CSV table of C-alpha atoms in Angstrom, one decimal:
chain,number,residue,atom,x,y,z
Y,200,UNK,CA,-104.2,162.6,28.0
Y,201,UNK,CA,-103.8,159.5,25.8
Y,202,UNK,CA,-106.6,159.6,23.3
Y,203,UNK,CA,-105.6,162.6,21.2
Y,204,UNK,CA,-106.9,164.0,18.0
Y,205,UNK,CA,-104.0,164.2,15.5
Y,206,UNK,CA,-103.3,165.8,12.2
Y,207,UNK,CA,-101.5,164.3,9.3
Y,208,UNK,CA,-99.1,166.3,7.2
Y,209,UNK,CA,-101.3,166.2,4.1
Y,210,UNK,CA,-104.4,167.4,6.1
Y,211,UNK,CA,-105.9,170.6,4.8
Y,212,UNK,CA,-105.6,173.7,7.1
Y,213,UNK,CA,-109.3,174.1,6.8
Y,214,UNK,CA,-109.8,170.6,8.3
Y,215,UNK,CA,-107.3,171.1,11.0
Y,216,UNK,CA,-108.9,174.5,12.0
Y,217,UNK,CA,-112.3,172.8,12.1
Y,218,UNK,CA,-110.9,170.2,14.4
Y,219,UNK,CA,-109.5,172.8,16.8
Y,220,UNK,CA,-112.8,174.8,16.8
Y,221,UNK,CA,-115.1,171.8,17.2
Y,222,UNK,CA,-113.1,170.3,20.0
Y,223,UNK,CA,-112.2,173.6,21.7
Y,224,UNK,CA,-108.5,172.8,21.7
Y,225,UNK,CA,-105.5,175.0,20.7
Y,226,UNK,CA,-103.2,172.5,19.0
Y,227,UNK,CA,-102.8,169.2,17.4
Y,228,UNK,CA,-99.8,166.9,17.2
Y,229,UNK,CA,-98.8,166.1,13.6
Y,230,UNK,CA,-97.8,162.5,13.1
Y,231,UNK,CA,-96.5,160.4,10.3
Y,232,UNK,CA,-97.9,157.0,9.3
Y,233,UNK,CA,-95.9,155.3,12.2
Y,234,UNK,CA,-97.2,157.8,14.8
Y,235,UNK,CA,-93.8,159.6,15.1
Y,236,UNK,CA,-94.3,163.2,16.1
Y,237,UNK,CA,-93.1,165.4,13.3
Y,238,UNK,CA,-94.8,168.7,14.2
Y,239,UNK,CA,-97.6,170.6,15.9
Y,240,UNK,CA,-100.2,172.8,14.4
Y,241,UNK,CA,-101.5,175.4,16.7
Y,242,UNK,CA,-103.7,178.5,16.7
Y,243,UNK,CA,-100.5,180.6,16.5
Y,244,UNK,CA,-99.5,178.7,13.3
Y,245,UNK,CA,-102.9,179.5,11.8
Y,246,UNK,CA,-102.7,183.1,12.8
Y,247,UNK,CA,-99.4,183.2,11.0
Y,248,UNK,CA,-101.0,181.8,7.9
Y,249,UNK,CA,-103.7,184.5,7.8
Y,250,UNK,CA,-101.2,187.2,8.7
Y,251,UNK,CA,-99.1,186.3,5.7
Y,252,UNK,CA,-101.6,186.1,2.8
Y,253,UNK,CA,-98.9,186.3,0.1
Y,254,UNK,CA,-97.8,182.8,1.1
Y,255,UNK,CA,-99.9,180.0,-0.3
Y,256,UNK,CA,-100.3,177.6,2.6
Y,257,UNK,CA,-102.9,174.9,2.2
Y,258,UNK,CA,-101.7,171.8,4.2
Y,259,UNK,CA,-100.7,171.2,7.8
Y,260,UNK,CA,-97.2,170.3,6.7
Y,261,UNK,CA,-96.7,173.8,5.2
Y,262,UNK,CA,-97.8,175.7,8.3
Y,263,UNK,CA,-96.9,173.4,11.3
Y,264,UNK,CA,-94.1,174.0,13.7
Y,265,UNK,CA,-91.8,171.1,13.0
Y,266,UNK,CA,-90.0,169.0,15.6
Y,267,UNK,CA,-91.8,170.0,18.8
Y,268,UNK,CA,-90.2,169.4,22.1
Y,269,UNK,CA,-91.3,166.1,23.6
Y,270,UNK,CA,-90.7,164.1,26.7
Y,271,UNK,CA,-90.4,160.4,27.1
Y,272,UNK,CA,-93.1,158.5,29.0
Y,273,UNK,CA,-90.6,157.6,31.7
Y,274,UNK,CA,-89.5,161.2,32.3
Y,275,UNK,CA,-90.2,162.5,35.9
Y,276,UNK,CA,-92.9,165.1,36.2
Y,277,UNK,CA,-90.4,167.9,37.1
Y,278,UNK,CA,-89.0,167.5,33.6
Y,279,UNK,CA,-92.4,168.5,32.2
Y,280,UNK,CA,-92.7,171.4,34.6
Y,281,UNK,CA,-89.2,172.6,33.5
Y,282,UNK,CA,-90.1,172.2,29.9
Y,283,UNK,CA,-93.3,174.3,30.2
Y,284,UNK,CA,-91.5,177.0,32.2
Y,285,UNK,CA,-88.6,177.2,29.7
Y,286,UNK,CA,-90.7,177.4,26.6
Y,287,UNK,CA,-93.9,179.4,25.7
Y,288,UNK,CA,-95.9,176.5,24.4
Y,289,UNK,CA,-99.0,175.2,26.3
Y,290,UNK,CA,-98.4,171.5,25.9
Y,291,UNK,CA,-95.7,168.8,25.8
Y,292,UNK,CA,-96.2,165.7,23.8
Y,293,UNK,CA,-95.3,162.4,25.4
Y,294,UNK,CA,-93.6,159.7,23.4
Y,295,UNK,CA,-93.1,156.0,24.0
Y,296,UNK,CA,-90.5,154.2,21.9
Y,297,UNK,CA,-90.4,157.2,19.6
Y,298,UNK,CA,-94.2,157.3,19.0
Y,299,UNK,CA,-96.9,159.6,20.2
Y,300,UNK,CA,-98.3,158.2,23.5
Y,301,UNK,CA,-100.1,161.3,24.9
Y,302,UNK,CA,-99.9,164.9,25.9
Y,303,UNK,CA,-99.6,166.9,29.1
Y,304,UNK,CA,-100.9,170.5,29.0
Y,305,UNK,CA,-100.5,173.3,31.5
Y,306,UNK,CA,-104.2,172.7,32.5
Y,307,UNK,CA,-103.5,169.0,33.2
Y,308,UNK,CA,-100.9,170.0,35.8
Y,309,UNK,CA,-103.3,172.2,37.8
Y,310,UNK,CA,-104.4,169.3,40.2
Y,311,UNK,CA,-100.7,168.6,40.9
Y,312,UNK,CA,-100.1,172.3,41.5
Y,313,UNK,CA,-103.1,172.5,43.8
Y,314,UNK,CA,-101.9,169.5,45.8
Y,315,UNK,CA,-98.5,171.2,46.3
Y,316,UNK,CA,-100.1,174.5,47.4
Y,317,UNK,CA,-102.3,172.8,49.9
Y,318,UNK,CA,-99.3,171.0,51.4
Y,319,UNK,CA,-97.6,174.3,52.1
């Protein structure tokens, strides 16, 4: 996917949560003004916010997971598979020249998986 909704570090957690709910997605890349990927805000991050009411989180920067694993746009597809098998997250952000170019989710890989299963 190339046209992604994104979050900025100063965005409120309320606004980020509303974006997730409205668009039926589970996470947003967090980018800086030059579109460098600096984090990800997911439903798990938001659960952590609510589960820790003594902390006063109000912005995406305070609650995001920093420095998410990314792949370069020229990486082979098996690198994406390896990444998703090695880690528990549901998506890998794709960068081109250090900037956010897109995202590949587990669901995006299902047609490729089906193709491989049919070939067996």
